[in-house]
Short mmCIF file of C-alpha atoms in Angstrom, two decimals:
data_model
loop_
_atom_site.label_atom_id
_atom_site.label_comp_id
_atom_site.label_asym_id
_atom_site.label_seq_id
_atom_site.Cartn_x
_atom_site.Cartn_y
_atom_site.Cartn_z
CA UNK A 661 -22.33 -11.01 9.42
CA UNK A 662 -18.60 -10.77 10.16
CA UNK A 663 -17.83 -13.93 8.22
CA UNK A 664 -19.82 -12.64 5.24
CA UNK A 665 -18.19 -9.21 5.45
CA UNK A 666 -14.56 -10.29 5.13
CA UNK A 667 -14.78 -11.76 1.57
CA UNK A 668 -16.42 -8.55 0.33
CA UNK A 669 -13.67 -6.44 1.90
CA UNK A 670 -11.09 -8.72 0.31
CA UNK A 671 -12.56 -8.05 -3.14
CA UNK A 672 -12.55 -4.31 -2.53
CA UNK A 673 -9.02 -4.17 -1.16
CA UNK A 674 -7.66 -5.70 -4.38
CA UNK A 675 -8.42 -2.53 -6.37
CA UNK A 676 -5.49 -0.51 -5.00
CA UNK A 677 -2.62 -2.99 -5.52
CA UNK A 678 -4.06 -4.04 -8.87
CA UNK A 679 -3.67 -0.45 -10.09
CA UNK A 680 -0.03 -0.50 -8.98
CA UNK A 681 1.27 -3.91 -10.01
CA UNK A 682 -0.48 -5.05 -13.18
CA UNK A 683 1.25 -2.58 -15.48
CA UNK A 684 4.77 -2.76 -14.00
CA UNK A 685 6.20 -4.98 -16.80
CA UNK A 686 4.80 -2.50 -19.35
CA UNK A 687 6.54 0.56 -17.95
CA UNK A 688 9.56 0.44 -20.32
CA UNK A 689 7.17 0.02 -23.29
CA UNK A 690 5.04 2.92 -22.08
CA UNK A 691 8.12 5.15 -21.84
CA UNK A 692 8.93 4.38 -25.48
CA UNK A 693 5.36 4.89 -26.75
CA UNK A 694 4.89 8.22 -25.00
CA UNK A 695 8.48 9.34 -25.60
CA UNK A 696 9.18 10.04 -21.93
CA UNK A 697 11.89 9.05 -19.45
CA UNK A 698 11.80 6.20 -16.96
CA UNK A 699 11.42 8.71 -14.14
CA UNK A 700 8.36 10.23 -15.82
CA UNK A 701 6.73 6.81 -16.18
CA UNK A 702 7.56 6.11 -12.53
CA UNK A 703 5.66 9.31 -11.73
CA UNK A 704 2.42 7.50 -12.60
CA UNK A 705 3.02 5.33 -9.54
CA UNK A 706 3.94 8.30 -7.37
CA UNK A 707 0.88 10.29 -8.48
CA UNK A 708 -1.41 7.35 -7.76
CA UNK A 709 -0.05 6.93 -4.23
CA UNK A 710 0.02 10.69 -3.62
CA UNK A 711 -3.60 11.16 -4.64
CA UNK A 712 -4.58 8.17 -2.50
CA UNK A 713 -2.96 9.91 0.43
CA UNK A 714 -4.38 13.40 -0.09
CA UNK A 715 -7.81 11.98 -0.84
CA UNK A 716 -7.91 10.32 2.57
CA UNK A 717 -8.49 13.54 4.53
CA UNK A 718 -11.30 14.52 2.18
CA UNK A 719 -13.07 11.18 1.99
CA UNK A 720 -12.56 9.90 5.55
CA UNK A 721 -14.94 12.41 7.17
CA UNK A 722 -17.47 11.68 4.42
CA UNK A 723 -17.36 8.00 5.38
CA UNK A 724 -18.06 8.95 8.99
CA UNK A 725 -20.90 11.32 8.02
CA UNK A 726 -22.68 9.42 5.23
CA UNK A 727 -21.61 5.86 5.93
CA UNK A 728 -19.19 3.34 4.47
CA UNK A 729 -21.47 1.89 1.80
CA UNK A 730 -22.24 5.03 -0.30
CA UNK A 731 -18.57 6.06 -0.25
CA UNK A 732 -17.61 2.59 -1.50
CA UNK A 733 -20.11 2.76 -4.37
CA UNK A 734 -19.01 6.22 -5.52
CA UNK A 735 -15.33 5.27 -5.23
CA UNK A 736 -15.73 2.14 -7.33
CA UNK A 737 -17.64 4.04 -10.04
CA UNK A 738 -14.82 6.60 -10.22
CA UNK A 739 -12.29 3.75 -10.39
CA UNK A 740 -14.13 2.29 -13.39
CA UNK A 741 -14.25 5.64 -15.20
CA UNK A 742 -10.61 6.56 -14.53
CA UNK A 743 -9.31 3.10 -15.49
CA UNK A 744 -11.13 3.25 -18.81
CA UNK A 745 -9.87 6.81 -19.35
CA UNK A 746 -6.29 5.60 -18.84
CA UNK A 747 -6.80 2.85 -21.41
CA UNK A 748 -7.65 5.29 -24.22
CA UNK A 749 -5.36 8.32 -23.62
CA UNK A 750 -2.88 9.35 -26.29
CA UNK A 751 -1.01 12.04 -24.34
CA UNK A 752 1.12 11.27 -21.30
CA UNK A 753 -0.28 14.18 -19.29
CA UNK A 754 -3.78 12.66 -19.57
CA UNK A 755 -2.44 9.34 -18.33
CA UNK A 756 -1.06 11.15 -15.28
CA UNK A 757 -4.49 12.77 -14.74
CA UNK A 758 -6.18 9.39 -15.01
CA UNK A 759 -3.83 8.00 -12.38
CA UNK A 760 -4.65 10.88 -10.00
CA UNK A 761 -8.38 10.15 -10.38
CA UNK A 762 -7.74 6.43 -9.99
CA UNK A 763 -5.81 7.09 -6.79
CA UNK A 764 -8.69 9.13 -5.33
CA UNK A 765 -11.07 6.29 -6.20
CA UNK A 766 -8.83 3.67 -4.66
CA UNK A 767 -8.47 5.68 -1.46
CA UNK A 768 -12.27 5.71 -1.05
CA UNK A 769 -12.47 1.92 -1.13
CA UNK A 770 -9.42 1.63 1.13
CA UNK A 771 -10.99 3.87 3.77
CA UNK A 772 -14.19 1.83 3.70
CA UNK A 773 -12.32 -1.46 4.06
CA UNK A 774 -10.16 -0.47 7.02
CA UNK A 775 -12.93 1.51 8.73
CA UNK A 776 -15.28 -1.48 8.43
CA UNK A 777 -12.74 -3.71 10.19
CA UNK A 778 -12.41 -1.20 13.03
CA UNK A 779 -16.22 -0.91 13.15
CA UNK A 780 -16.83 -4.62 13.61
CA UNK A 781 -13.82 -6.05 15.46
CA UNK A 782 -11.88 -5.26 18.64
CA UNK A 783 -8.22 -4.20 18.66
CA UNK A 784 -6.64 -7.67 18.78
CA UNK A 785 -9.07 -9.07 16.22
CA UNK A 786 -8.48 -6.04 14.00
CA UNK A 787 -4.73 -6.74 13.88
CA UNK A 788 -5.51 -10.26 12.63
CA UNK A 789 -8.01 -9.10 10.03
CA UNK A 790 -5.70 -6.33 8.82
CA UNK A 791 -3.04 -8.99 8.31
CA UNK A 792 -5.45 -11.17 6.36
CA UNK A 793 -6.42 -8.21 4.18
CA UNK A 794 -2.75 -7.40 3.66
CA UNK A 795 -2.29 -11.03 2.67
CA UNK A 796 -4.88 -10.56 -0.06
CA UNK A 797 -3.17 -7.34 -1.08
CA UNK A 798 0.09 -9.26 -1.38
CA UNK A 799 -1.47 -11.87 -3.67
CA UNK A 800 -1.78 -9.21 -6.35
CA UNK A 801 1.97 -8.53 -6.79
CA UNK A 802 2.42 -12.29 -7.22
CA UNK A 803 -0.17 -12.57 -9.99
CA UNK A 804 -0.74 -9.14 -11.52
CA UNK A 805 2.69 -8.54 -13.15
CA UNK A 806 2.54 -11.91 -14.92
CA UNK A 807 -1.02 -11.21 -16.05
CA UNK A 808 -0.04 -7.69 -17.08
CA UNK A 809 2.99 -9.00 -18.99
CA UNK A 810 0.79 -11.52 -20.82
CA UNK A 811 -1.81 -8.87 -21.68
CA UNK A 812 0.86 -6.41 -22.84
CA UNK A 813 2.58 -9.07 -24.97
CA UNK A 814 -0.63 -9.97 -26.82
CA UNK A 815 -2.73 -6.80 -26.69
CA UNK A 816 -0.44 -3.93 -25.60
CA UNK A 817 -0.11 -2.10 -22.28
CA UNK A 818 -3.60 -0.59 -22.53
CA UNK A 819 -5.11 -4.01 -21.95
CA UNK A 820 -3.97 -3.83 -18.32
CA UNK A 821 -6.17 -0.79 -17.72
CA UNK A 822 -9.09 -2.43 -19.52
CA UNK A 823 -8.70 -5.39 -17.15
CA UNK A 824 -8.81 -3.00 -14.17
CA UNK A 825 -12.04 -1.56 -15.58
CA UNK A 826 -13.66 -4.96 -15.98
CA UNK A 827 -12.61 -6.15 -12.50
CA UNK A 828 -13.96 -2.99 -10.90
CA UNK A 829 -17.33 -3.53 -12.63
CA UNK A 830 -17.48 -6.98 -11.01
CA UNK A 831 -16.64 -5.51 -7.59
CA UNK A 832 -19.31 -2.84 -8.07
CA UNK A 833 -22.02 -5.47 -8.49
CA UNK A 834 -20.85 -7.40 -5.42
CA UNK A 835 -20.68 -4.29 -3.25
CA UNK A 836 -24.03 -2.95 -4.49
CA UNK A 837 -25.85 -6.12 -3.53
CA UNK A 838 -23.84 -7.55 -0.62
CA UNK A 839 -22.01 -4.86 1.37
CA UNK A 840 -23.85 -3.89 4.60
CA UNK A 841 -23.47 -0.55 6.35
CA UNK A 842 -20.97 -0.89 9.22
CA UNK A 843 -20.78 2.68 10.56
CA UNK A 844 -21.63 2.77 14.29
CA UNK A 845 -25.18 3.95 14.91
CA UNK A 846 -24.04 6.37 17.63
CA UNK A 847 -21.64 8.23 15.32
CA UNK A 848 -21.96 12.02 15.37
CA UNK A 849 -23.53 13.01 12.03
CA UNK A 850 -24.03 16.72 12.72
CA UNK A 851 -20.52 18.09 13.32
CA UNK A 852 -18.81 20.02 10.52
CA UNK A 853 -17.05 17.75 8.07
CA UNK A 854 -13.73 19.57 7.86
CA UNK A 855 -12.59 21.30 10.99
CA UNK A 856 -9.52 21.12 13.20
CA UNK A 857 -11.54 19.73 16.12
CA UNK A 858 -12.22 16.58 14.09
CA UNK A 859 -8.54 15.91 13.40
CA UNK A 860 -6.91 17.32 16.53
CA UNK A 861 -7.67 14.39 18.91
CA UNK A 862 -6.17 11.97 16.41
CA UNK A 863 -3.05 14.03 15.62
CA UNK A 864 -2.49 14.75 19.33
CA UNK A 865 -2.16 11.03 20.02
CA UNK A 866 1.59 10.27 20.09
CA UNK A 867 1.04 6.56 19.52
CA UNK A 868 -1.01 7.30 16.41
CA UNK A 869 1.72 9.57 15.02
CA UNK A 870 4.52 7.08 15.65
CA UNK A 871 2.74 4.14 14.05
CA UNK A 872 1.44 6.28 11.18
CA UNK A 873 5.05 7.24 10.41
CA UNK A 874 6.03 3.59 10.75
CA UNK A 875 3.40 2.65 8.17
CA UNK A 876 4.68 5.50 5.98
CA UNK A 877 8.24 4.20 6.10
CA UNK A 878 7.05 0.69 5.26
CA UNK A 879 5.06 1.96 2.30
CA UNK A 880 7.92 4.18 1.10
CA UNK A 881 10.24 1.16 1.20
CA UNK A 882 7.84 -0.94 -0.88
CA UNK A 883 7.22 1.94 -3.31
CA UNK A 884 10.95 2.46 -3.77
CA UNK A 885 11.40 -1.24 -4.51
CA UNK A 886 8.44 -1.37 -6.93
CA UNK A 887 9.22 1.85 -8.82
CA UNK A 888 12.92 1.12 -9.37
CA UNK A 889 12.63 -2.63 -10.06
CA UNK A 890 11.33 -2.61 -13.69
CA UNK A 891 13.94 -0.17 -14.95
CA UNK A 892 16.82 -1.82 -13.07
CA UNK A 893 15.92 -5.41 -13.96
CA UNK A 894 14.70 -4.93 -17.54
CA UNK A 895 16.78 -1.99 -18.79
CA UNK A 896 19.96 -2.11 -16.70
CA UNK A 897 20.39 -5.83 -16.11
CA UNK A 898 18.80 -6.80 -19.43
CA UNK A 899 16.33 -9.47 -18.33
CA UNK A 900 13.03 -9.90 -20.16
CA UNK A 901 9.65 -8.61 -18.98
CA UNK A 902 8.52 -12.17 -18.33
CA UNK A 903 11.61 -12.99 -16.23
CA UNK A 904 11.02 -9.81 -14.26
CA UNK A 905 7.43 -10.94 -13.65
CA UNK A 906 8.63 -14.31 -12.34
CA UNK A 907 11.18 -12.73 -9.97
CA UNK A 908 8.70 -10.14 -8.78
CA UNK A 909 6.02 -12.80 -8.38
CA UNK A 910 8.27 -15.08 -6.33
CA UNK A 911 8.96 -12.27 -3.88
CA UNK A 912 5.23 -11.59 -3.69
CA UNK A 913 4.51 -15.26 -2.93
CA UNK A 914 6.90 -15.03 0.03
CA UNK A 915 5.01 -11.89 1.05
CA UNK A 916 1.72 -13.79 0.89
CA UNK A 917 3.02 -16.56 3.13
CA UNK A 918 4.36 -13.99 5.58
CA UNK A 919 1.05 -12.07 5.62
CA UNK A 920 -0.97 -15.16 6.47
CA UNK A 921 1.61 -16.19 9.07
CA UNK A 922 1.62 -12.70 10.60
CA UNK A 923 -1.50 -13.23 12.79
CA UNK A 924 0.19 -16.20 14.45
CA UNK A 925 3.31 -14.13 15.10
CA UNK A 926 1.20 -11.29 16.51
CA UNK A 927 -0.69 -13.70 18.77
CA UNK A 928 2.54 -15.18 20.08
CA UNK A 929 4.73 -12.10 20.63
CA UNK A 930 2.28 -9.16 20.52
CA UNK A 931 1.94 -6.12 18.27
CA UNK A 932 4.93 -4.20 19.63
CA UNK A 933 7.45 -7.02 19.31
CA UNK A 934 6.16 -7.90 15.84
CA UNK A 935 6.85 -4.33 14.69
CA UNK A 936 10.40 -4.58 16.08
CA UNK A 937 11.02 -7.84 14.22
CA UNK A 938 9.71 -6.30 11.00
CA UNK A 939 12.00 -3.28 11.29
CA UNK A 940 15.04 -5.50 11.89
CA UNK A 941 14.19 -7.42 8.71
CA UNK A 942 14.09 -4.13 6.80
CA UNK A 943 17.52 -3.15 8.14
CA UNK A 944 18.92 -6.53 7.14
CA UNK A 945 17.38 -6.13 3.68
CA UNK A 946 19.17 -2.82 3.14
CA UNK A 947 22.46 -4.18 4.44
CA UNK A 948 22.29 -7.27 2.24
CA UNK A 949 21.47 -5.15 -0.80
CA UNK A 950 24.57 -3.04 -0.17
CA UNK A 951 26.78 -6.13 0.17
CA UNK A 952 25.46 -7.94 -2.93
CA UNK A 953 25.95 -4.93 -5.18
CA UNK A 954 29.68 -5.12 -4.51
CA UNK A 955 29.85 -8.62 -6.03
CA UNK A 956 30.56 -9.12 -9.76
CA UNK A 957 28.27 -11.22 -11.98
CA UNK A 958 28.53 -12.67 -15.47
CA UNK A 959 25.05 -14.21 -15.64
CA UNK A 960 22.14 -11.82 -16.12
CA UNK A 961 19.87 -13.85 -13.87
CA UNK A 962 22.43 -13.67 -11.06
CA UNK A 963 22.52 -9.90 -11.50
CA UNK A 964 18.75 -9.81 -11.19
CA UNK A 965 18.86 -12.01 -8.08
CA UNK A 966 21.42 -9.70 -6.49
CA UNK A 967 18.79 -6.96 -6.57
CA UNK A 968 15.66 -9.03 -5.88
CA UNK A 969 16.83 -11.45 -3.16
CA UNK A 970 17.31 -8.80 -0.43
CA UNK A 971 13.76 -7.69 -1.19
CA UNK A 972 12.56 -11.02 0.18
CA UNK A 973 13.47 -9.73 3.64
CA UNK A 974 11.65 -6.47 2.90
CA UNK A 975 8.54 -8.37 1.77
CA UNK A 976 8.49 -10.43 4.97
CA UNK A 977 9.17 -7.36 7.09
CA UNK A 978 6.42 -5.34 5.42
CA UNK A 979 3.96 -8.22 5.83
CA UNK A 980 4.69 -8.36 9.56
CA UNK A 981 4.73 -4.59 9.98
CA UNK A 982 1.52 -3.27 8.48
CA UNK A 983 -1.08 -5.25 10.46
CA UNK A 984 0.09 -4.47 14.02
CA UNK A 985 1.22 -0.94 13.14
CA UNK A 986 -2.18 -0.12 11.62
CA UNK A 987 -4.03 -1.70 14.54
CA UNK A 988 -2.02 0.22 17.16
CA UNK A 989 -2.37 3.49 15.25
CA UNK A 990 -6.18 3.17 15.18
CA UNK A 991 -6.65 1.44 18.52
CA UNK A 992 -7.72 4.54 20.48
CA UNK A 993 -10.48 5.55 18.06
CA UNK A 994 -13.99 4.13 17.83
CA UNK A 995 -16.56 6.44 16.26
CA UNK A 996 -13.70 8.44 14.69
CA UNK A 997 -12.47 5.32 12.88
CA UNK A 998 -13.13 6.86 9.44
CA UNK A 999 -11.27 10.07 10.24
CA UNK A 1000 -8.41 8.22 11.97
CA UNK A 1001 -8.13 5.79 9.05
CA UNK A 1002 -8.12 8.75 6.68
CA UNK A 1003 -5.31 10.52 8.52
CA UNK A 1004 -3.36 7.29 8.75
CA UNK A 1005 -3.74 6.71 5.02
CA UNK A 1006 -2.85 10.32 4.25
CA UNK A 1007 0.37 10.19 6.25
CA UNK A 1008 1.24 6.74 4.95
CA UNK A 1009 0.53 7.33 1.27
CA UNK A 1010 1.40 11.01 0.87
CA UNK A 1011 4.59 10.69 2.92
CA UNK A 1012 5.65 7.57 1.03
CA UNK A 1013 5.02 9.24 -2.34
CA UNK A 1014 6.95 12.37 -1.39
CA UNK A 1015 9.90 10.43 0.05
CA UNK A 1016 10.11 8.19 -2.99
CA UNK A 1017 9.67 11.11 -5.36
CA UNK A 1018 12.51 13.00 -3.68
CA UNK A 1019 14.68 9.90 -3.84
CA UNK A 1020 14.05 9.64 -7.58
CA UNK A 1021 15.43 13.14 -8.05
CA UNK A 1022 18.84 11.97 -6.84
CA UNK A 1023 21.44 10.15 -8.93
CA UNK A 1024 21.14 6.99 -6.84
CA UNK A 1025 20.52 3.81 -8.81
CA UNK A 1026 17.89 1.26 -7.78
CA UNK A 1027 19.97 -0.83 -5.35
CA UNK A 1028 21.45 2.14 -3.48
CA UNK A 1029 18.12 3.96 -3.36
CA UNK A 1030 16.65 0.80 -1.82
CA UNK A 1031 19.50 0.55 0.68
CA UNK A 1032 18.97 4.13 1.84
CA UNK A 1033 15.20 4.01 2.07
CA UNK A 1034 14.69 0.50 3.45
CA UNK A 1035 17.73 0.03 5.66
CA UNK A 1036 18.25 3.62 6.74
CA UNK A 1037 14.67 4.41 7.68
CA UNK A 1038 14.18 1.07 9.44
CA UNK A 1039 17.28 1.71 11.52
CA UNK A 1040 16.04 5.19 12.45
CA UNK A 1041 12.75 3.80 13.79
CA UNK A 1042 14.56 1.11 15.77
CA UNK A 1043 16.80 3.72 17.39
CA UNK A 1044 13.72 5.70 18.47
CA UNK A 1045 12.20 2.54 19.97
CA UNK A 1046 15.29 2.00 22.13
CA UNK A 1047 15.17 5.47 23.71
CA UNK A 1048 13.30 5.47 27.07
CA UNK A 1049 12.02 9.05 26.63
CA UNK A 1050 9.97 7.97 23.62
CA UNK A 1051 8.53 4.80 25.16
CA UNK A 1052 5.03 6.29 25.32
CA UNK A 1053 5.10 6.71 21.53
CA UNK A 1054 5.14 3.01 20.77
CA UNK A 1055 4.43 0.90 23.85
CA UNK A 1056 1.51 -1.52 23.67
CA UNK A 1057 -1.33 -0.63 25.98
CA UNK A 1058 -3.54 -3.09 27.79
CA UNK A 1059 -6.75 -1.12 27.29
CA UNK A 1060 -8.10 1.25 24.67
CA UNK A 1061 -10.76 3.88 24.36
#
């Protein structure tokens, strides 16, 4: 059953990044059509991630109580409805509402995917499967912006949301007929859904907190890159939407390669060392971004490469980071996998959205915002990992509950 389960989870996990990446090339056009600023259009990304995060603590316990399968079906149906709603709105505020609903829907499928992996595989296997799933996630940034640019060029930006609707309908049929229930049979189905006793054992685990914050920093770094890139490349540098898609797609291809190579790195050096390597790559990405922005350019493409090339290091670092960090955060939890996954997602998504949203309120331009978020936060985590008094926060354990 495990071999049959993974392809279904791969289809489901696509829904979240698809809702982020496919409409990126259309963001400048959307700002013009709705008569809003770049920052307001960027808020549709922030709201999606924020609602994904907040929705985790509501939906995670439901997945533990009622099972993974029904939560997946309801989440996909909501994704279909909200995507179609976004494709027909005429007021910007309704687009923002649609993105909130879409984020809640995407968080439901995300919880099911990551809980199902924890349900069926041990800790070391889970790290590998999380990396494979992240590899699938990373395929979408390579393909979706080009597809979204093509759809927007021929049919307008609304076509991207219609595509999301159609893809989700396909996933719904696959999940309805092929997804088995993976929730452990011995799970406690009678405890209250929302009570402190359900969350306290997870939040009291120092290793969970450290790696949840690590995942949050990784996500905030990616969100900063993604939200600033269209405006900086298309509006500031002056490159076309299609050129932006190619640059963004090339970085995503590197991310894909890194994601599928990550299990081999994890197997060779272990989860803890892989996280350290990933954080160093993030620090180098921020440093290189700072250096390249000091160099003059006369060619627009070179200007675009000055911003995008340091992000290659971020993409590799993020690919290496998320699998082992997720695995080590969830490693101590068996029948609480849904709740632990929910809290992890809440911290990761909500924290990333808030950090990026606060950053967007400053006067920092794209490259310097990226330098601060990616390089600065990565360096902070590395400093913590070098301090002996915090060793119990991050050290890799030989056995798990």
